[in-house]
Every structure is written in structure tokens, then in C-alpha cells.
């Protein structure tokens, strides 16, 4: 079937046939951002060519069309992730802004001195810093669930929930380790402890379909650019009953019902949280990405990604000095690793010369890197359009680096004259 064949789907992504440093591009930096299928690129371009207008002010036909297309994506996204209602979808710039929205609108008014916030050790900075900012202001305390090994100790999680945090902010999938966390079990425990849960889905939704009702969380945040859609757009899903209680966090046009100099009455959900002209083209592009994913056989693509992961681990495992940091029981198609005697940055640069795009560094997870006692790692992150050949090319790129360093080290004395 066409929609399940990664080699055919690959042709939908124009950038994947480019060359870098004279070599075919092997794009293994999908956790940073994913590439876009032609349908997404075309949707954005067609929107600007044919339908560009501001939304929600339909005094003319173009605006009515733009509004319809814009709101239709909200409905499609709601259906796709199992939201009860389209009002539960708030457009944001991405995961970071979605988490900030919850931190400032939901949590901040609830924090008192001594309140607690429960975070994960492997969290992306986007799921640490906003909470830390408001916790500091309120005199609240942050508890951290250790998970540097990739594994979650649910008993310990239960104990931390027992301290009564005002929120637990957890990750679906770690961007630095690739660990897939047992979010369903964690949400069930949190519900029993009456602790609201935010799930950072930035690395979850790109790999698997979700149903927010089934997960059992209260908030789910994600970014369009990691989901084969455009950058600058993402969403927060939240239960309607919770959103109803939340005050606006940014204000201006588009989010009001009535304004006078004495008072402003705010619009209903979800517009109350969407001040200003939204990223209309971004939403249209994201809609095309969602349609693309809905039309593909995601179960088959997931299996392909798992094959990529095991093949990459097997091939790279044969390279002397390769050490994978991945240790969780369930892994997304992402390998975070070290190469003995090599600085991660140097490995990244070397691979780049071979046309292989990876990321080297702390991956916006500095507390995790501290817990692991390393400054950073090399990360190769796969998407469904990557091939087994590309996984092998990664391993041979690493092998060549090792071979080359060995010949340099073992070069006869006096050879430095030639350097
Ligand atoms: N959380 C995780 C797990 C991520 O991987 C990222 C992006 N690297 C973010 C949050 C932040 O996403 P964005 O920069 O798109 O807001």
C-alpha cells in the first residue's frame, strides 16, 4: 500500500533529494524539526496565492473562506486526537508557548508559598523553565522525578504525587534519550491523587497517533514543525471544563466580545486564548500535515521506525567505542550516544561532511546531562521517511571517523611536520 511504503512516502518530501557537501542528504535530525511533504508546502503557497485574508471578520468572501479553512483545521485536529470538542484546541506558536499558557493562566493563580510542582529529570527546558519562573515568584517548590536511566519508578512517582503538587508536567517521549514514558499509567495515578497533568507531546505525536481521552491527561502540548507541518504553529489541547476556569493570558484583538474603556468582556473558548491575528498560513499548513498523516498507515510507519531504530543500534553497536544512552523499556526511533575519545561536536561536524545531519549537544535538557555526568551527546533521530540504508550510513560514518582518528594517533613520530 502506497501510504505504508516509506520509500514511496519519501518522494513526497522535496528536500530529501538534496545534496549537502556534495553528498546525498541523510536527514537524521527529526527530533529538532521534521521535513515537510509537498502537500504542506503547496497548501501554504496556495493559501497565499488564492485565499489570503484575515480570519473571523467575514465582511467579504476571501475572509469567509480563510475563516472556514482555518476553523476546519481546528475541527480536524480535535477529531484526530480524540478531543471532545473543537473548543478544546488552542492555537499557539508551539509546545513552548502552550506550556507557558498553562503555567501563567492555569498554574500561577493557584500557587502559594510552599506549593509543589512535579517535573521530570529528562524534561526539555520548555517543560522546566516556565514552571520554575512562576514557582520562584510564588515561593513554590519543584520536585523532580529521576529518569536518567530511561526508566520511570512508578512507586516513586506515586510518592511524589502524594506530596500534592499543583501540577505534574511530564513528557510523552524524551527528546534527549528517546524514552517513551508510561504516560497512561502516570495519568491514572495522577488522577487518583487529584493532581492535574500536562503532557509535553512535542516528541510523542510525531511518532504515534494519540487519543487524549485514552491518555487521561488534562493538557497535551505539541509543535507543528515536529509533525511535518510548518514552524510557528502548534497547539494546546485542554479539557473544556479546565479551560473555562482559566483567565486569558495575553490580550488584545480577536479575544474579546465587548470593549469599553471601563471594562472588557472576553470571547468564549478557544478565542479567549488567541489574542491577535493568528498564524493563519501556519494553521492551513498544519492542516495539510495532519491530513497527510491521517491518510498514511501510521501503524506501519511506526513499525518501520522501530526497524530503523533496531537496525541503527545494531550497526552502530559494532563501531568500537559507541555507547548508546538509551536505556528505557520503550524507545522512539532516536539514538542518543557517545563515541569514546570523540567530542560530540566533532562527531556532528564529521557526519555533516558525509551529508549526515545529526545534532550534538545538550538537546535543551541540561539537568538530564548533569544527572548523566556528561556535557552532551550525539543524537540521531529518525522519521518514517528514513531508510535502513541511511541507518547503515550513520554507522559507517562513525566507523570512518574512528579509523581515521586511529591512523592519526598511530602515525609515526615526525609525522607532525607534515601537519
Ligand atoms: N519539548 C520537547 C520534548 C521538545 O523536544 C521540544 C523541541 N525540541 C520542545 C518541548 C519545544 O518545542 P518548540 O521549540 O517547538 O516550542
CSV table of C-alpha atoms and ligand atoms in Angstrom, one decimal:
chain,number,residue,atom,x,y,z
A,1,UNK,CA,0.0,0.0,0.0
A,2,UNK,CA,1.4,3.4,-1.0
A,3,UNK,CA,0.6,5.1,2.3
A,4,UNK,CA,2.6,2.5,4.2
A,5,UNK,CA,5.6,2.3,2.0
A,6,UNK,CA,8.4,4.6,3.4
A,7,UNK,CA,10.4,4.5,0.2
A,8,UNK,CA,7.4,5.9,-1.7
A,9,UNK,CA,6.4,8.4,1.0
A,10,UNK,CA,9.9,9.7,0.9
A,11,UNK,CA,9.3,11.1,-2.6
A,12,UNK,CA,6.6,13.4,-1.1
A,13,UNK,CA,9.4,15.3,0.6
A,14,UNK,CA,11.3,17.5,-1.9
A,15,UNK,CA,14.2,18.4,0.4
A,16,UNK,CA,15.1,14.7,0.9
A,17,UNK,CA,16.6,14.6,-2.6
A,18,UNK,CA,19.0,17.5,-1.9
A,19,UNK,CA,22.8,17.2,-1.6
A,20,UNK,CA,25.0,18.5,1.2
A,21,UNK,CA,28.7,18.9,0.8
A,22,UNK,CA,28.3,17.1,-2.5
A,23,UNK,CA,26.7,14.0,-0.8
A,24,UNK,CA,23.1,13.0,-0.7
A,25,UNK,CA,21.4,14.4,2.3
A,26,UNK,CA,20.8,11.9,5.1
A,27,UNK,CA,18.5,13.8,7.5
A,28,UNK,CA,18.6,12.4,11.0
A,29,UNK,CA,17.7,15.5,12.9
A,30,UNK,CA,14.0,14.9,13.0
A,31,UNK,CA,13.6,15.5,16.7
A,32,UNK,CA,14.8,19.1,16.1
A,33,UNK,CA,12.4,19.6,13.3
A,34,UNK,CA,10.9,17.4,10.6
A,35,UNK,CA,10.8,17.9,6.8
A,36,UNK,CA,7.6,18.9,5.0
A,37,UNK,CA,5.7,17.0,2.4
A,38,UNK,CA,4.8,18.7,-0.9
A,39,UNK,CA,1.1,18.9,0.2
A,40,UNK,CA,2.1,21.1,3.2
A,41,UNK,CA,4.3,23.3,1.1
A,42,UNK,CA,1.6,23.6,-1.5
A,43,UNK,CA,-1.2,24.3,1.0
A,44,UNK,CA,0.8,27.3,2.4
A,45,UNK,CA,1.7,28.6,-1.1
A,46,UNK,CA,-1.9,28.2,-2.4
A,47,UNK,CA,-3.3,29.9,0.6
A,48,UNK,CA,-1.1,33.0,-0.1
A,49,UNK,CA,-1.8,32.8,-3.8
A,50,UNK,CA,-5.6,32.3,-3.6
A,51,UNK,CA,-7.1,32.8,-0.2
A,52,UNK,CA,-5.1,35.2,1.9
A,53,UNK,CA,-7.3,37.3,4.2
A,54,UNK,CA,-7.7,37.9,7.9
A,55,UNK,CA,-10.0,35.5,9.8
A,56,UNK,CA,-13.1,35.9,11.9
A,57,UNK,CA,-14.1,39.2,10.3
A,58,UNK,CA,-16.1,38.0,7.4
A,59,UNK,CA,-17.3,41.1,5.7
A,60,UNK,CA,-16.0,39.7,2.4
A,61,UNK,CA,-15.8,36.3,0.6
A,62,UNK,CA,-12.0,35.8,1.0
A,63,UNK,CA,-12.2,36.3,4.7
A,64,UNK,CA,-15.1,33.9,5.0
A,65,UNK,CA,-13.1,31.3,3.1
A,66,UNK,CA,-10.0,31.8,5.2
A,67,UNK,CA,-12.0,31.6,8.4
A,68,UNK,CA,-13.7,28.4,7.2
A,69,UNK,CA,-10.4,26.7,6.3
A,70,UNK,CA,-8.8,27.9,9.5
A,71,UNK,CA,-11.6,26.6,11.7
A,72,UNK,CA,-11.9,23.4,9.8
A,73,UNK,CA,-8.3,22.5,10.8
A,74,UNK,CA,-9.2,23.0,14.4
A,75,UNK,CA,-12.0,20.5,14.0
A,76,UNK,CA,-9.8,18.1,12.1
A,77,UNK,CA,-7.2,18.3,14.8
A,78,UNK,CA,-9.8,17.8,17.5
A,79,UNK,CA,-11.1,14.7,15.7
A,80,UNK,CA,-7.7,13.3,15.1
A,81,UNK,CA,-6.5,13.5,18.8
A,82,UNK,CA,-9.8,12.5,20.3
A,83,UNK,CA,-10.8,15.9,21.8
A,84,UNK,CA,-14.4,16.1,23.0
A,85,UNK,CA,-14.9,19.4,21.2
A,86,UNK,CA,-13.0,21.8,18.9
A,87,UNK,CA,-13.2,24.4,21.6
A,88,UNK,CA,-10.6,22.4,23.4
A,89,UNK,CA,-7.9,23.3,20.8
A,90,UNK,CA,-6.0,26.5,21.4
A,91,UNK,CA,-3.5,27.6,18.7
A,92,UNK,CA,-0.1,28.5,20.0
A,93,UNK,CA,3.3,29.1,18.4
A,94,UNK,CA,4.3,25.6,19.6
A,95,UNK,CA,4.9,23.5,22.6
A,96,UNK,CA,6.8,26.2,24.4
A,97,UNK,CA,4.0,28.7,24.1
A,98,UNK,CA,1.4,26.1,25.1
A,99,UNK,CA,3.3,25.3,28.3
A,100,UNK,CA,3.7,29.0,29.1
A,101,UNK,CA,0.0,29.5,28.6
A,102,UNK,CA,-0.8,26.7,31.1
A,103,UNK,CA,2.0,28.0,33.5
A,104,UNK,CA,0.7,31.6,33.5
A,105,UNK,CA,-3.0,31.2,33.1
A,106,UNK,CA,-3.7,28.0,34.9
A,107,UNK,CA,-1.0,27.4,37.5
A,108,UNK,CA,0.2,30.9,38.5
A,109,UNK,CA,-3.0,31.9,40.2
A,110,UNK,CA,-3.0,28.6,42.1
A,111,UNK,CA,0.5,28.7,43.5
A,112,UNK,CA,1.1,29.7,47.1
A,113,UNK,CA,4.3,29.7,49.1
A,114,UNK,CA,5.2,26.0,49.7
A,115,UNK,CA,3.0,24.7,46.8
A,116,UNK,CA,4.7,22.0,44.8
A,117,UNK,CA,5.3,21.4,41.1
A,118,UNK,CA,6.3,17.9,39.8
A,119,UNK,CA,8.7,17.7,36.8
A,120,UNK,CA,10.8,15.1,35.2
A,121,UNK,CA,14.6,14.9,35.2
A,122,UNK,CA,14.8,14.4,31.4
A,123,UNK,CA,12.4,17.3,30.7
A,124,UNK,CA,13.1,19.7,27.8
A,125,UNK,CA,13.9,23.2,29.1
A,126,UNK,CA,10.5,24.3,27.7
A,127,UNK,CA,8.9,22.0,30.3
A,128,UNK,CA,11.1,23.3,33.2
A,129,UNK,CA,11.8,27.0,32.9
A,130,UNK,CA,8.2,28.3,32.6
A,131,UNK,CA,7.3,26.4,35.8
A,132,UNK,CA,10.5,27.4,37.5
A,133,UNK,CA,9.8,31.1,36.8
A,134,UNK,CA,6.3,31.1,38.4
A,135,UNK,CA,7.3,28.8,41.2
A,136,UNK,CA,10.1,31.1,42.1
A,137,UNK,CA,7.8,34.1,42.2
A,138,UNK,CA,5.3,32.3,44.4
A,139,UNK,CA,7.8,30.6,46.7
A,140,UNK,CA,6.7,27.2,45.4
A,141,UNK,CA,8.9,24.1,45.4
A,142,UNK,CA,9.9,21.9,42.5
A,143,UNK,CA,10.1,18.2,42.9
A,144,UNK,CA,11.9,16.1,40.2
A,145,UNK,CA,11.2,12.6,39.2
A,146,UNK,CA,14.5,10.9,38.3
A,147,UNK,CA,14.6,9.2,34.9
A,148,UNK,CA,18.1,9.5,33.6
A,149,UNK,CA,18.2,5.7,33.1
A,150,UNK,CA,15.2,6.0,30.8
A,151,UNK,CA,13.1,4.1,33.2
A,152,UNK,CA,10.3,5.6,35.5
A,153,UNK,CA,9.9,4.3,39.0
A,154,UNK,CA,6.2,4.5,39.3
A,155,UNK,CA,6.3,3.9,43.0
A,156,UNK,CA,8.5,7.0,43.4
A,157,UNK,CA,6.2,8.9,41.1
A,158,UNK,CA,3.3,7.9,43.4
A,159,UNK,CA,5.2,9.2,46.4
A,160,UNK,CA,5.9,12.5,44.7
A,161,UNK,CA,2.2,12.8,43.7
A,162,UNK,CA,1.4,12.2,47.4
A,163,UNK,CA,3.1,15.5,48.2
A,164,UNK,CA,0.1,17.1,46.5
A,165,UNK,CA,1.7,19.1,43.6
A,166,UNK,CA,-0.4,21.7,42.0
A,167,UNK,CA,0.5,20.1,38.6
A,168,UNK,CA,2.6,17.3,37.2
A,169,UNK,CA,4.3,18.2,33.9
A,170,UNK,CA,5.6,15.1,32.2
A,171,UNK,CA,6.9,14.2,28.8
A,172,UNK,CA,5.4,11.8,26.3
A,173,UNK,CA,8.8,11.0,24.8
A,174,UNK,CA,12.2,12.3,25.8
A,175,UNK,CA,13.9,14.4,23.1
A,176,UNK,CA,17.3,13.7,24.5
A,177,UNK,CA,17.0,9.9,25.2
A,178,UNK,CA,14.1,8.7,23.0
A,179,UNK,CA,12.5,7.0,26.0
A,180,UNK,CA,8.7,6.6,25.6
A,181,UNK,CA,7.2,7.1,29.1
A,182,UNK,CA,4.2,5.2,30.5
A,183,UNK,CA,2.1,8.4,30.4
A,184,UNK,CA,-1.2,6.5,30.6
A,185,UNK,CA,-0.3,4.8,33.8
A,186,UNK,CA,1.2,8.1,35.1
A,187,UNK,CA,-2.0,10.0,34.3
A,188,UNK,CA,-4.1,7.4,36.0
A,189,UNK,CA,-2.1,7.7,39.1
A,190,UNK,CA,-2.2,11.5,39.0
A,191,UNK,CA,-6.0,11.4,38.6
A,192,UNK,CA,-6.3,9.1,41.6
A,193,UNK,CA,-4.1,11.6,43.5
A,194,UNK,CA,-6.2,14.5,42.1
A,195,UNK,CA,-3.2,16.1,40.5
A,196,UNK,CA,-3.7,17.7,37.1
A,197,UNK,CA,-1.2,16.6,34.4
A,198,UNK,CA,0.3,18.3,31.4
A,199,UNK,CA,1.9,16.1,28.8
A,200,UNK,CA,4.6,17.6,26.6
A,201,UNK,CA,3.8,15.8,23.4
A,202,UNK,CA,6.4,17.6,21.2
A,203,UNK,CA,8.2,14.2,20.6
A,204,UNK,CA,5.1,12.0,21.1
A,205,UNK,CA,2.6,12.9,18.4
A,206,UNK,CA,5.3,12.8,15.6
A,207,UNK,CA,5.7,9.1,16.2
A,208,UNK,CA,2.3,7.8,17.2
A,209,UNK,CA,-1.4,8.6,17.0
A,210,UNK,CA,-2.9,9.7,20.3
A,211,UNK,CA,-6.3,9.9,21.9
A,212,UNK,CA,-6.2,12.4,24.7
A,213,UNK,CA,-9.2,10.8,26.4
A,214,UNK,CA,-7.4,7.5,26.5
A,215,UNK,CA,-4.2,9.0,27.8
A,216,UNK,CA,-6.2,10.6,30.6
A,217,UNK,CA,-4.2,13.9,30.8
A,218,UNK,CA,-5.6,17.4,31.4
A,219,UNK,CA,-3.3,19.2,28.9
A,220,UNK,CA,-1.4,18.0,25.9
A,221,UNK,CA,1.0,20.3,24.0
A,222,UNK,CA,2.7,19.9,20.7
A,223,UNK,CA,4.5,21.7,17.9
A,224,UNK,CA,3.5,21.6,14.2
A,225,UNK,CA,7.1,21.8,12.9
A,226,UNK,CA,8.0,18.4,14.5
A,227,UNK,CA,4.9,17.0,13.0
A,228,UNK,CA,5.8,17.5,9.3
A,229,UNK,CA,4.0,20.8,9.4
A,230,UNK,CA,5.2,24.4,9.4
A,231,UNK,CA,7.1,26.2,12.1
A,232,UNK,CA,5.5,28.9,14.2
A,233,UNK,CA,2.3,26.9,14.9
A,234,UNK,CA,1.4,24.4,17.5
A,235,UNK,CA,-1.5,23.7,19.8
A,236,UNK,CA,-2.6,23.2,23.4
A,237,UNK,CA,-5.3,20.7,24.0
A,238,UNK,CA,-7.0,21.0,27.4
A,239,UNK,CA,-10.3,19.8,28.8
A,240,UNK,CA,-13.1,22.3,28.2
A,241,UNK,CA,-14.0,22.3,31.9
A,242,UNK,CA,-10.5,23.4,32.8
A,243,UNK,CA,-10.2,26.0,30.0
A,244,UNK,CA,-13.4,27.5,31.2
A,245,UNK,CA,-11.8,28.3,34.5
A,246,UNK,CA,-8.7,29.8,33.1
A,247,UNK,CA,-8.3,33.6,32.6
A,248,UNK,CA,-6.8,35.0,29.3
A,249,UNK,CA,-3.0,35.2,29.5
A,250,UNK,CA,-2.5,37.6,26.5
A,251,UNK,CA,-5.0,40.2,25.5
A,252,UNK,CA,-5.9,42.4,22.6
A,253,UNK,CA,-8.0,41.9,19.5
A,254,UNK,CA,-9.6,38.7,18.4
A,255,UNK,CA,-10.1,37.5,22.0
A,256,UNK,CA,-12.8,40.0,23.1
A,257,UNK,CA,-16.6,40.2,22.9
A,258,UNK,CA,-17.1,43.8,24.0
A,259,UNK,CA,-14.6,46.5,24.9
A,260,UNK,CA,-15.1,49.9,26.6
A,261,UNK,CA,-12.5,52.0,28.5
A,262,UNK,CA,-14.2,50.8,31.7
A,263,UNK,CA,-14.3,47.1,31.0
A,264,UNK,CA,-13.7,44.2,28.6
A,265,UNK,CA,-15.8,41.2,28.1
A,266,UNK,CA,-13.8,38.3,26.8
A,267,UNK,CA,-14.8,36.0,23.9
A,268,UNK,CA,-15.6,32.3,24.6
A,269,UNK,CA,-13.4,29.3,24.1
A,270,UNK,CA,-11.0,28.9,22.5
A,271,UNK,CA,-10.7,32.5,21.2
A,272,UNK,CA,-10.2,33.9,24.7
A,273,UNK,CA,-6.7,32.4,24.5
A,274,UNK,CA,-5.8,33.6,21.0
A,275,UNK,CA,-5.1,37.3,21.1
A,276,UNK,CA,-4.1,39.0,17.9
A,277,UNK,CA,-4.1,37.8,14.3
A,278,UNK,CA,-3.2,34.1,14.4
A,279,UNK,CA,-0.7,32.3,12.2
A,280,UNK,CA,-3.3,31.5,9.5
A,281,UNK,CA,-1.0,30.1,6.9
A,282,UNK,CA,0.6,28.0,9.7
A,283,UNK,CA,-2.7,26.5,10.7
A,284,UNK,CA,-3.5,25.8,7.0
A,285,UNK,CA,-0.2,24.1,6.6
A,286,UNK,CA,-0.6,22.1,9.8
A,287,UNK,CA,-4.0,21.0,8.5
A,288,UNK,CA,-2.3,19.6,5.4
A,289,UNK,CA,0.3,17.8,7.6
A,290,UNK,CA,-2.5,16.3,9.7
A,291,UNK,CA,-4.3,15.1,6.6
A,292,UNK,CA,-1.1,13.6,5.3
A,293,UNK,CA,-0.6,11.6,8.5
A,294,UNK,CA,-4.3,10.6,8.7
A,295,UNK,CA,-4.1,9.2,5.2
A,296,UNK,CA,-1.0,7.2,5.9
A,297,UNK,CA,-0.9,3.9,7.7
A,298,UNK,CA,0.7,5.1,10.8
A,299,UNK,CA,0.9,1.7,12.5
A,300,UNK,CA,3.0,0.5,9.5
A,301,UNK,CA,5.1,3.7,9.7
A,302,UNK,CA,5.7,3.1,13.4
A,303,UNK,CA,6.8,-0.4,12.7
A,304,UNK,CA,9.2,0.9,10.1
A,305,UNK,CA,10.6,3.4,12.6
A,306,UNK,CA,11.2,0.6,15.1
A,307,UNK,CA,13.0,-1.3,12.5
A,308,UNK,CA,15.2,1.8,11.8
A,309,UNK,CA,15.9,2.0,15.5
A,310,UNK,CA,17.0,-1.6,16.0
A,311,UNK,CA,19.0,-1.6,12.7
A,312,UNK,CA,20.8,1.6,13.7
A,313,UNK,CA,21.5,0.3,17.1
A,314,UNK,CA,22.8,-3.0,15.7
A,315,UNK,CA,25.0,-1.4,13.1
A,316,UNK,CA,26.3,1.4,15.3
A,317,UNK,CA,26.8,-1.1,18.1
A,318,UNK,CA,29.6,-2.7,16.0
A,319,UNK,CA,31.6,0.5,16.0
A,320,UNK,CA,34.2,0.3,18.7
A,321,UNK,CA,33.6,2.9,21.4
A,322,UNK,CA,29.9,3.5,20.5
A,323,UNK,CA,27.8,3.9,23.7
A,324,UNK,CA,24.1,4.4,23.5
A,325,UNK,CA,22.5,6.3,26.3
A,326,UNK,CA,19.1,4.8,25.6
A,327,UNK,CA,18.0,2.5,28.3
A,328,UNK,CA,14.3,2.7,28.6
A,329,UNK,CA,12.0,-0.3,28.1
A,330,UNK,CA,10.3,1.5,25.2
A,331,UNK,CA,12.2,3.7,22.7
A,332,UNK,CA,11.2,6.0,20.0
A,333,UNK,CA,13.4,6.0,16.8
A,334,UNK,CA,16.0,8.2,18.3
A,335,UNK,CA,19.5,7.3,19.4
A,336,UNK,CA,21.5,9.4,21.8
A,337,UNK,CA,25.1,8.3,22.0
A,338,UNK,CA,28.7,8.9,22.8
A,339,UNK,CA,31.8,7.9,20.8
A,340,UNK,CA,34.7,7.1,23.0
A,341,UNK,CA,37.5,9.6,22.7
A,342,UNK,CA,35.5,11.9,20.4
A,343,UNK,CA,33.8,15.2,21.4
A,344,UNK,CA,30.1,15.1,20.4
A,345,UNK,CA,30.5,18.3,18.4
A,346,UNK,CA,33.4,16.9,16.4
A,347,UNK,CA,31.3,13.8,15.6
A,348,UNK,CA,28.5,16.0,14.4
A,349,UNK,CA,30.8,18.0,12.2
A,350,UNK,CA,32.4,14.9,10.7
A,351,UNK,CA,29.0,13.4,9.9
A,352,UNK,CA,27.9,16.6,8.4
A,353,UNK,CA,30.8,16.4,5.9
A,354,UNK,CA,29.3,13.0,4.9
A,355,UNK,CA,25.9,14.6,4.3
A,356,UNK,CA,24.5,13.2,7.6
A,357,UNK,CA,22.6,15.7,9.7
A,358,UNK,CA,22.5,14.9,13.4
A,359,UNK,CA,22.5,17.1,16.5
A,360,UNK,CA,25.3,17.3,19.1
A,361,UNK,CA,25.0,19.0,22.4
A,362,UNK,CA,22.7,19.1,25.5
A,363,UNK,CA,19.5,18.9,23.5
A,364,UNK,CA,17.8,21.5,25.7
A,365,UNK,CA,17.9,19.0,28.6
A,366,UNK,CA,20.8,20.3,30.7
A,367,UNK,CA,19.6,18.9,34.0
A,368,UNK,CA,19.5,15.4,32.4
A,369,UNK,CA,23.0,15.8,31.1
A,370,UNK,CA,24.2,16.8,34.6
A,371,UNK,CA,22.5,13.7,36.0
A,372,UNK,CA,24.3,11.6,33.4
A,373,UNK,CA,27.5,13.4,34.2
A,374,UNK,CA,28.1,14.3,30.5
A,375,UNK,CA,28.2,17.7,28.8
A,376,UNK,CA,26.2,16.4,25.8
A,377,UNK,CA,25.6,13.6,23.4
A,378,UNK,CA,25.2,13.0,19.7
A,379,UNK,CA,21.6,12.4,18.7
A,380,UNK,CA,20.4,10.7,15.5
A,381,UNK,CA,16.6,11.0,15.3
A,382,UNK,CA,14.6,9.1,12.6
A,383,UNK,CA,11.3,9.7,10.9
A,384,UNK,CA,9.3,7.3,8.8
A,385,UNK,CA,10.9,8.6,5.6
A,386,UNK,CA,14.4,7.4,6.7
A,387,UNK,CA,15.7,4.2,5.2
A,388,UNK,CA,17.7,1.3,6.6
A,389,UNK,CA,20.5,2.3,4.2
A,390,UNK,CA,20.6,5.6,6.0
A,391,UNK,CA,20.9,3.9,9.3
A,392,UNK,CA,23.9,1.9,7.9
A,393,UNK,CA,25.4,5.1,6.5
A,394,UNK,CA,25.4,6.6,10.0
A,395,UNK,CA,27.3,3.5,11.4
A,396,UNK,CA,29.8,3.6,8.5
A,397,UNK,CA,30.3,7.3,9.0
A,398,UNK,CA,31.2,6.7,12.7
A,399,UNK,CA,33.5,3.8,11.7
A,400,UNK,CA,35.3,6.0,9.3
A,401,UNK,CA,35.8,8.6,11.9
A,402,UNK,CA,37.3,6.0,14.3
A,403,UNK,CA,39.6,4.6,11.6
A,404,UNK,CA,40.8,8.0,10.6
A,405,UNK,CA,41.5,9.0,14.2
A,406,UNK,CA,43.4,5.8,14.7
A,407,UNK,CA,45.7,6.4,11.8
A,408,UNK,CA,46.3,9.9,13.0
A,409,UNK,CA,47.1,8.7,16.5
A,410,UNK,CA,49.4,5.8,15.3
A,411,UNK,CA,51.2,7.9,12.7
A,412,UNK,CA,55.0,7.5,13.1
A,413,UNK,CA,56.9,10.1,15.1
A,414,UNK,CA,57.9,13.1,13.0
A,415,UNK,CA,54.7,13.0,11.0
A,416,UNK,CA,53.5,16.2,12.8
A,417,UNK,CA,56.0,18.0,10.5
A,418,UNK,CA,53.6,17.3,7.7
A,419,UNK,CA,50.6,18.8,9.5
B,1,LIG,N1,9.5,19.6,24.4
B,1,LIG,C1,10.2,18.7,23.8
B,1,LIG,C2,10.3,17.3,24.3
B,1,LIG,C3,10.9,19.1,22.6
B,1,LIG,O1,11.7,18.2,22.0
B,1,LIG,C4,10.8,20.4,22.2
B,1,LIG,C5,11.6,20.9,20.9
B,1,LIG,N2,12.9,20.4,20.9
B,1,LIG,C6,10.1,21.3,22.9
B,1,LIG,C7,9.4,20.9,24.0
B,1,LIG,C8,9.9,22.8,22.5
B,1,LIG,O2,9.2,22.8,21.3
B,1,LIG,P1,9.2,24.2,20.5
B,1,LIG,O3,10.6,24.7,20.4
B,1,LIG,O4,8.6,23.8,19.1
B,1,LIG,O5,8.2,25.1,21.2
